Short mmCIF file of C-alpha atoms in Angstrom, two decimals:
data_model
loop_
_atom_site.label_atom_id
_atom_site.label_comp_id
_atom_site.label_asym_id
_atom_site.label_seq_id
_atom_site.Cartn_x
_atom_site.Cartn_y
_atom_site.Cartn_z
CA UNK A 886 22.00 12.38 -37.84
CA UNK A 887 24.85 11.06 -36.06
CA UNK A 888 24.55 12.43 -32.67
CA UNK A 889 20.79 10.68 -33.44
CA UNK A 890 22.31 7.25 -34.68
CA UNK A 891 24.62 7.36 -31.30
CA UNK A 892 21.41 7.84 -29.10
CA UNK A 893 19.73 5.14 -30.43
CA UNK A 894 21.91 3.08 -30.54
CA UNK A 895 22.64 3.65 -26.43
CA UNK A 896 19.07 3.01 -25.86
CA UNK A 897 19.49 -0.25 -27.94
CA UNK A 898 22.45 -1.46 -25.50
CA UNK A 899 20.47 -0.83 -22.23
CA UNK A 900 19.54 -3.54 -20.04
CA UNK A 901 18.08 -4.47 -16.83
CA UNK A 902 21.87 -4.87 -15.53
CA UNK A 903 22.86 -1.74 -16.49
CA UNK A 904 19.95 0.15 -15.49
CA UNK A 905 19.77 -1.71 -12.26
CA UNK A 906 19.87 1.04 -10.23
CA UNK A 907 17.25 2.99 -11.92
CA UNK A 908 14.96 -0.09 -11.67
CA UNK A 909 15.64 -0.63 -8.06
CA UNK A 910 14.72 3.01 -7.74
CA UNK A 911 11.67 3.20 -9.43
CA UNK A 912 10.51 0.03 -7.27
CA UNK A 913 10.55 2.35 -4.13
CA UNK A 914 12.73 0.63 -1.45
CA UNK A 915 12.13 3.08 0.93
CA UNK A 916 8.21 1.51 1.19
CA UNK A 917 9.90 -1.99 2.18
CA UNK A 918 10.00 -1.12 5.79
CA UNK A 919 6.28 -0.54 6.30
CA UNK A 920 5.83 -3.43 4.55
CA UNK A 921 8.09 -5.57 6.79
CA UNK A 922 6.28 -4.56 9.35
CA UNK A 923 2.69 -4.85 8.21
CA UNK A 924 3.98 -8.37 7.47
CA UNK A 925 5.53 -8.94 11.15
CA UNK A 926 2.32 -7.93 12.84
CA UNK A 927 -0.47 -9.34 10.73
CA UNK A 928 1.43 -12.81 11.07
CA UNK A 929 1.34 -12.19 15.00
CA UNK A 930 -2.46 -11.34 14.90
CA UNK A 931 -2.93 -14.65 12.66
CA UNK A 932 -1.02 -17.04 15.20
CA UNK A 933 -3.29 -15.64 18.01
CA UNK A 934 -5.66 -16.29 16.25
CA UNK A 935 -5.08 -19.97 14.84
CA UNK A 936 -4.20 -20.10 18.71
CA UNK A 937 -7.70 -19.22 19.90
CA UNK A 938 -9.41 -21.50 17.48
CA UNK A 939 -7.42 -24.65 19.18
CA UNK A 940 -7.57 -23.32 22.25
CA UNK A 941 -11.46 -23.11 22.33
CA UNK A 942 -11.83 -26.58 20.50
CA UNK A 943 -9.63 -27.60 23.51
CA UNK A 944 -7.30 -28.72 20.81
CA UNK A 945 -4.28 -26.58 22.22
CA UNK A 946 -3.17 -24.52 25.43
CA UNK A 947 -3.03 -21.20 25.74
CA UNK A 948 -0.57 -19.41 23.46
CA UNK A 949 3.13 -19.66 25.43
CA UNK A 950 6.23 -17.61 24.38
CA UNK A 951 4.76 -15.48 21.28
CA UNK A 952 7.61 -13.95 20.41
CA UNK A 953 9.62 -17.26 19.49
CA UNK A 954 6.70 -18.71 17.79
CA UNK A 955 6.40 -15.42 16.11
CA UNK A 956 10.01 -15.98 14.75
CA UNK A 957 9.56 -19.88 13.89
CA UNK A 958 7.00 -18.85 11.86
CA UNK A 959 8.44 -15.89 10.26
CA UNK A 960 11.63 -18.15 9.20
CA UNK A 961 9.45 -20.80 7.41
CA UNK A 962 9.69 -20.62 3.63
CA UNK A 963 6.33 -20.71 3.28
CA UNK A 964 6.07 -17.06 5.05
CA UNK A 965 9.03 -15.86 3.33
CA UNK A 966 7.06 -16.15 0.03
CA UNK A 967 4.16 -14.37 1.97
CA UNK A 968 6.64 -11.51 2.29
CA UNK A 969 8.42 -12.04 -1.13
CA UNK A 970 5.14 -11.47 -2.75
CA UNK A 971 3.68 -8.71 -0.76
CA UNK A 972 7.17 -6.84 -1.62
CA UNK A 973 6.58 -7.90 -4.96
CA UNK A 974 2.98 -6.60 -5.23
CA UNK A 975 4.55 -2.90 -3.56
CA UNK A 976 7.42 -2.84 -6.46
CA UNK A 977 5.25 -3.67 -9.21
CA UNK A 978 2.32 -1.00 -8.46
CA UNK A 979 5.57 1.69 -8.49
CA UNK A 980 6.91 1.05 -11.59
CA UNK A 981 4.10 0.44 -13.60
CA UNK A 982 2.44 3.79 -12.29
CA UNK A 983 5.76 5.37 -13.46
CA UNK A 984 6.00 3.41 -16.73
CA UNK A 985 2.00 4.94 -17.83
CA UNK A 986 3.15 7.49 -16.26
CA UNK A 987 5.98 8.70 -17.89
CA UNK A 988 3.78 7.49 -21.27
CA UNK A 989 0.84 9.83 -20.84
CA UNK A 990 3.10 12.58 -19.54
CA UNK A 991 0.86 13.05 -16.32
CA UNK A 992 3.80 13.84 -13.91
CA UNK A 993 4.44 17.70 -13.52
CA UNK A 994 7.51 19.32 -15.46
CA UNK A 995 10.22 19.08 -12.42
CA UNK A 996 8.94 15.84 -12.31
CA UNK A 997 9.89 15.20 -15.17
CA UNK A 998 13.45 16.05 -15.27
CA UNK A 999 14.38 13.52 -12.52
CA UNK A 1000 12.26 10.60 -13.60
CA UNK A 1001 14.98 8.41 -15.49
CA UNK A 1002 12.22 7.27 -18.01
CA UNK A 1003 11.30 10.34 -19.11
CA UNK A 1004 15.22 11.47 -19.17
CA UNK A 1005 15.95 8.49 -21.47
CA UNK A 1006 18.15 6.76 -18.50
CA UNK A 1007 15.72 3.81 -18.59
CA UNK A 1008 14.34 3.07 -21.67
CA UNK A 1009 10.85 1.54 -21.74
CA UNK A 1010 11.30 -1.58 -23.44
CA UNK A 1011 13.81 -2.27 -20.01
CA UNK A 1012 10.83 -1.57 -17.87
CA UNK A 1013 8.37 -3.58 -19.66
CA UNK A 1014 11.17 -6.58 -19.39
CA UNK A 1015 12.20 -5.82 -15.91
CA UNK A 1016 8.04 -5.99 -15.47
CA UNK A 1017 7.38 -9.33 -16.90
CA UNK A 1018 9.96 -10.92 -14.89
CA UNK A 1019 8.49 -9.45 -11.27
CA UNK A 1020 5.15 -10.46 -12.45
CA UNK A 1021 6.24 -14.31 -13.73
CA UNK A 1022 8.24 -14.17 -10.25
CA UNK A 1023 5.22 -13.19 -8.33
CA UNK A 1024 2.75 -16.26 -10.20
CA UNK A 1025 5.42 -18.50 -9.34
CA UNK A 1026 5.60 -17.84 -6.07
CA UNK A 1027 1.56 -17.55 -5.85
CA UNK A 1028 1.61 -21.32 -5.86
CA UNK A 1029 3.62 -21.38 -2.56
CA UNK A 1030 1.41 -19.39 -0.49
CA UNK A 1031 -0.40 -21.25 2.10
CA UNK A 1032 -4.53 -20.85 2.49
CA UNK A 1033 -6.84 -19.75 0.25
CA UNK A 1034 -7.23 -16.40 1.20
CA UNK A 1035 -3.72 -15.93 1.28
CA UNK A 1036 -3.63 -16.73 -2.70
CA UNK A 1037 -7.07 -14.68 -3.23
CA UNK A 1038 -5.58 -11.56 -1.69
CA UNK A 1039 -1.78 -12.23 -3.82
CA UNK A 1040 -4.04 -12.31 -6.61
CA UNK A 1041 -6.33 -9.50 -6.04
CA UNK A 1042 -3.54 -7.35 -5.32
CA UNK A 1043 -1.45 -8.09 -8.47
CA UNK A 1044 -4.21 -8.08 -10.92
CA UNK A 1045 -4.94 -4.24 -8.95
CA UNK A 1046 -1.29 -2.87 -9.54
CA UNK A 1047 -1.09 -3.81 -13.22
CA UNK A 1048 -4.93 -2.46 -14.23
CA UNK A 1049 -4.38 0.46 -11.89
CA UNK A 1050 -2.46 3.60 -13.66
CA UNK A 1051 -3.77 2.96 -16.70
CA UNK A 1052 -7.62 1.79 -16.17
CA UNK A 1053 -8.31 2.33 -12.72
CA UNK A 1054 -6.61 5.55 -11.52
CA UNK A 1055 -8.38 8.62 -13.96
CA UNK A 1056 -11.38 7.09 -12.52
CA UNK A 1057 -12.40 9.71 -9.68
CA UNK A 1058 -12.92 7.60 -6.09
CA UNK A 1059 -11.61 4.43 -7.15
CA UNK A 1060 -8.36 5.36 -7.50
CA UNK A 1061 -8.22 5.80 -3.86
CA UNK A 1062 -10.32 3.03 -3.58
CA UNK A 1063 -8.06 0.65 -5.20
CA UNK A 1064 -4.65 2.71 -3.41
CA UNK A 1065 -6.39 1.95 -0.10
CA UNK A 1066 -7.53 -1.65 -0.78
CA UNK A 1067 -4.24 -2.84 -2.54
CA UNK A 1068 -2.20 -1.32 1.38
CA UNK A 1069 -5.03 -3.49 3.79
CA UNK A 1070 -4.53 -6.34 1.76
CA UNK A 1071 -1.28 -6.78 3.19
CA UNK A 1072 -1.53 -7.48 6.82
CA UNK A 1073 -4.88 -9.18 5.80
CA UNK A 1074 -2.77 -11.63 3.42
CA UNK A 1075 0.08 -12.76 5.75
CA UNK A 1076 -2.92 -12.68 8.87
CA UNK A 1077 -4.84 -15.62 6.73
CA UNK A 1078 -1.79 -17.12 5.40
CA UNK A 1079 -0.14 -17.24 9.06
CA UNK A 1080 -4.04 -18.68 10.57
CA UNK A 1081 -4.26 -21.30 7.69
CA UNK A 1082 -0.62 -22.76 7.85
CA UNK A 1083 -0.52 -24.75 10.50
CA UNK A 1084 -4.45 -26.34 9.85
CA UNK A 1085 -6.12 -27.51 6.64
CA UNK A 1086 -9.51 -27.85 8.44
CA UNK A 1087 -12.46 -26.28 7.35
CA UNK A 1088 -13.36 -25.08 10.35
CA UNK A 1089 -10.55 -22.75 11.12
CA UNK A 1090 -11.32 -21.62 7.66
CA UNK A 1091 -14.49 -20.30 8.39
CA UNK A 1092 -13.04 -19.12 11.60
CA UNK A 1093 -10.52 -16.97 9.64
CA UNK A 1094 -13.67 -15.31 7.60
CA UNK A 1095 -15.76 -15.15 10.45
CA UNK A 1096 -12.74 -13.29 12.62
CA UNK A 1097 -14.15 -9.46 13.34
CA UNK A 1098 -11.07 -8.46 14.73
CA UNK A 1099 -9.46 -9.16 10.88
CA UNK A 1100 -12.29 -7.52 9.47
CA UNK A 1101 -12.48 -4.28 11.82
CA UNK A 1102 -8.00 -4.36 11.15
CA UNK A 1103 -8.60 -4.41 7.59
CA UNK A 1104 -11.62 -1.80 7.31
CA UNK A 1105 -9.52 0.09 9.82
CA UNK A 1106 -6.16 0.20 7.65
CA UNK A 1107 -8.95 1.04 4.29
CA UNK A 1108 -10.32 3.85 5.85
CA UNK A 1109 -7.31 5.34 7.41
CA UNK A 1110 -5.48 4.82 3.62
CA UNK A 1111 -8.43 6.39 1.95
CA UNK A 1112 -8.19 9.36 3.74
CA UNK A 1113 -4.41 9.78 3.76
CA UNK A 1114 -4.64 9.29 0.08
CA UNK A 1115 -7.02 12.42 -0.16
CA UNK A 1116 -4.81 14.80 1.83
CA UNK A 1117 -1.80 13.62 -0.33
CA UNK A 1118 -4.22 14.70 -3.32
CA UNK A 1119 -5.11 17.58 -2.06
CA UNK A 1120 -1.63 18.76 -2.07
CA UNK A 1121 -1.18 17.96 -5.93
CA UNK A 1122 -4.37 19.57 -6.53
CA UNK A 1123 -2.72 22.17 -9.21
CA UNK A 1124 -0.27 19.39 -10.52
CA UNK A 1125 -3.37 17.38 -11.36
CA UNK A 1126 -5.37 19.98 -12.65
CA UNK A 1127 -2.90 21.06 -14.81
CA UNK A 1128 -2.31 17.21 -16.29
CA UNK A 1129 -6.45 16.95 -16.19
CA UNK A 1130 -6.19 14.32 -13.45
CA UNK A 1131 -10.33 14.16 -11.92
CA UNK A 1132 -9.01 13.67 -8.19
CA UNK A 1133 -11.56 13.82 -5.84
CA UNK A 1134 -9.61 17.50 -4.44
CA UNK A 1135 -9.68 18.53 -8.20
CA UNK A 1136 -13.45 17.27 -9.19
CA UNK A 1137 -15.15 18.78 -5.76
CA UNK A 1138 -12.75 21.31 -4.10
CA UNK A 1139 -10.37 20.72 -1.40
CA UNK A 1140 -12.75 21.44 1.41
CA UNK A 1141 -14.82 18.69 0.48
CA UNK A 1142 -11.78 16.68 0.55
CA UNK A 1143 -10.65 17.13 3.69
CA UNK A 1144 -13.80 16.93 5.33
CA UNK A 1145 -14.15 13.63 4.06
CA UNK A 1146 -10.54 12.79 5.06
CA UNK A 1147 -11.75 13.94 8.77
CA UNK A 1148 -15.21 11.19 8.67
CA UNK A 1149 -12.79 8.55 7.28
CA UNK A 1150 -10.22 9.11 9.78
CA UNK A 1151 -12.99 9.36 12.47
CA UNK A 1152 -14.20 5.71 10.88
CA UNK A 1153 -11.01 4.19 10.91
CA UNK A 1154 -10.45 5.34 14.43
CA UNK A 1155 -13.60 3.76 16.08
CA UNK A 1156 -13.08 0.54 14.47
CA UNK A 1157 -9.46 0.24 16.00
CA UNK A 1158 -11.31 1.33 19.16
CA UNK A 1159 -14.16 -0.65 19.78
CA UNK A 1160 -13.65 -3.42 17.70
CA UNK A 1161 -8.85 -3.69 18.37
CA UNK A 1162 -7.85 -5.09 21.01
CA UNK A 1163 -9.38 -5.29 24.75
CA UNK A 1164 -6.88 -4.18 27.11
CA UNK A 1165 -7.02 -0.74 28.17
CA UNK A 1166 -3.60 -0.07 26.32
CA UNK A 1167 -4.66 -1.27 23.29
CA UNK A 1168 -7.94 1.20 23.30
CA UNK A 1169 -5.35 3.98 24.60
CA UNK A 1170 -3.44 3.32 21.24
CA UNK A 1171 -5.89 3.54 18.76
CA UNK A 1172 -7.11 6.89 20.20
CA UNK A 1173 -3.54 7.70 20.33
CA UNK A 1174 -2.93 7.35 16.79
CA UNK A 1175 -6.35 7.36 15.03
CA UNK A 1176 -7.91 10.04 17.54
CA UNK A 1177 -4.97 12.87 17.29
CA UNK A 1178 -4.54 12.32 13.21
CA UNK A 1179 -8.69 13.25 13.61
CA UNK A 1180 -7.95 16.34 15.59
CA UNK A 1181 -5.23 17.49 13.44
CA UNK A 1182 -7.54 16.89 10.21
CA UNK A 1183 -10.09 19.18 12.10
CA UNK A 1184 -8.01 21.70 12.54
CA UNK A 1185 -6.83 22.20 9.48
CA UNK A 1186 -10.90 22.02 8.48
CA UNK A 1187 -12.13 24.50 11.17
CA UNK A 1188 -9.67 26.50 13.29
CA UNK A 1189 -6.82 27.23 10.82
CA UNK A 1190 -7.64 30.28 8.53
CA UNK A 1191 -6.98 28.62 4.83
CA UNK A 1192 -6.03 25.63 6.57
CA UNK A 1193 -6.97 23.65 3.67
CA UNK A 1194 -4.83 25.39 0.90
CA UNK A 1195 -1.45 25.57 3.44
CA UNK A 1196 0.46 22.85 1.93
CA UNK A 1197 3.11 22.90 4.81
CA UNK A 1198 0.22 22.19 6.95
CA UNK A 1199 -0.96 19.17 5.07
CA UNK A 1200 2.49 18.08 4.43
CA UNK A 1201 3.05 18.03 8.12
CA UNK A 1202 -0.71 15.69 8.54
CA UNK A 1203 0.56 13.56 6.02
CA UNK A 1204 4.14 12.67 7.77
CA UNK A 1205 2.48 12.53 11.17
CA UNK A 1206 -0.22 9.77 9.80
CA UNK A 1207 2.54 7.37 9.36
CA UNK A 1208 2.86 6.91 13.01
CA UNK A 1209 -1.08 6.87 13.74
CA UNK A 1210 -1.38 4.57 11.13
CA UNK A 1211 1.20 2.14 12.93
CA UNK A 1212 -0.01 3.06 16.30
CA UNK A 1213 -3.45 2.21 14.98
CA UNK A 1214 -1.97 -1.20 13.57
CA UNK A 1215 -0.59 -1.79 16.88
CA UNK A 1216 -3.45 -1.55 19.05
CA UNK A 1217 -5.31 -4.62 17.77
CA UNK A 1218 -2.11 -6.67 19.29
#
């Protein structure tokens, strides 16, 4: 009973300070980077593209040093809360997936033993707290964000991360869905946000939702997500069988998976191509990135005996779609 009485009353004296290392854990840092630079270039694309809509009401010259506009822009505190919210958005969806997580017991047994919730390191009346603060952080800075698609996507993608673990992701498909959409609403938010800053008209509103190139970048990013998400299921297939998680590898087999994977990929790939960029390097890109994460996705499907249960193979797909998915990124510059 003692031993029990000095427990809890450890767990009582925990706080976000002292556990501040756990939290910052849990809100994976290391996903900051790709952030920063879906950030970087969807502001670019939205400059260009603010640019073309002044240029062609003969409002405005052709765009002139890019780079140091770029920056300007990316300085302004406007766009910093762009960036502070998309960041806050990635942190949030981490640690409330680990907080239902570590509730329902759906991570696998050496899971387990490292997650500090689980362990008792974090308690989860520290989480919930260190929650409500990101999320009263994130409304607050909601109101700074310019345009309003800018504020609709900030939106979407909170109210996503805090429904998703526990409503959204035992739901076969849409938890894919919603992994997918919650990723391509990040270039499209700081895209619209860096379009709509400089002009309250209502034409370069409609301009913004009329833009294919945003819609064929965002579509792009979904599909490519979609199927990255299904290989990464498809190499917790037994984890999630075991836990009774429906994923789509679980529900209809892992060849069905990955075949799917390869169409989406394929998608994902023609949009970058034929709807990216013009240039001839900017085609060369997307079939760069999109076109060889296809053929290695086919491989795995057709030439390699048992390709799809080789988790070293997969593994390897899964680390080599970070770059195609940047390369794909890149080609609509």
């Amino acid at each position: 009973f003692a031993e029990k009485k000095i427990k809890t009353k450890a767990l009582k004296e925990k706080s976000i300070y002292s556990c501040r290392r756990e939290l910052w854990a849990m809100c994976r840092p290391s996903n900051f980077g790709g952030v920063l630079i879906f950030h970087i270039l969807g502001t670019f694309l939205g400059l260009r593209a603010n640019n073309n809509f002044l240029a062609g009401a003969a409002a405005a010259p052709a765009m002139e040093k890019p780079i140091a506009l770029l920056v300007q822009t990316l300085v302004k505190p406007s766009m910093m809360t762009v960036l502070s919210s998309i960041m806050l958005i990635s942190s949030t969806s981490m640690m409330v997936n680990d907080y239902y997580d570590s509730r329902r017991v759906t991570t696998s047994a050496s899971s387990n033993l490292s997650d500090p919730i689980v362990s008792g390191e974090v308690p989860l009346v520290v989480v919930k707290r260190c929650l409500s603060y990101l999320y009263a952080t994130l409304l607050v800075s909601l109101a700074f964000v310019p345009g309003i698609p800018a504020r609709l996507a900030v939106v979407t993608g909170s109210l996503l991360t805090f429904w998703y673990t526990q409503h959204l992701k035992p739901i076969t498909w849409l938890k894919n869905v919603v992994c997918a959409g919650i990723i391509a609403l990040s270039p499209f938010t700081s895209y619209t946000a860096a379009a709509m800053m400089s002009s309250s008209s209502s034409g370069l509103f409609m301009n913004v939702l009329q833009d294919t190139k945003l819609w064929a970048l965002t579509g792009s990013l979904f599909c490519g997500f979609i199927a990255r998400e299904l290989l990464m299921d498809m190499r917790d297939t037994n984890d999630d069988f075991l836990h009774n998680v429906l994923t789509v590898p679980v529900k209809h087999g892992r060849r069905f998976a990955s075949r799917t994977a390869l169409v989406l990929s394929l998608i994902s790939t023609s949009l970058a191509a034929l709807a990216g960029g013009t240039t001839g390097w900017s085609k060369l890109l997307a079939l760069a990135g999109g076109g060889l994460q296809t053929m290695r996705i086919a491989q795995m499907i057709f030439l390699t005996p048992l390709g799809c249960e080789n988790d070293t193979l997969l593994k390897n797909i899964i680390e080599e779609g970070k770059v195609a998915i940047l390369l794909l990124f890149a080609s609509f510059l």
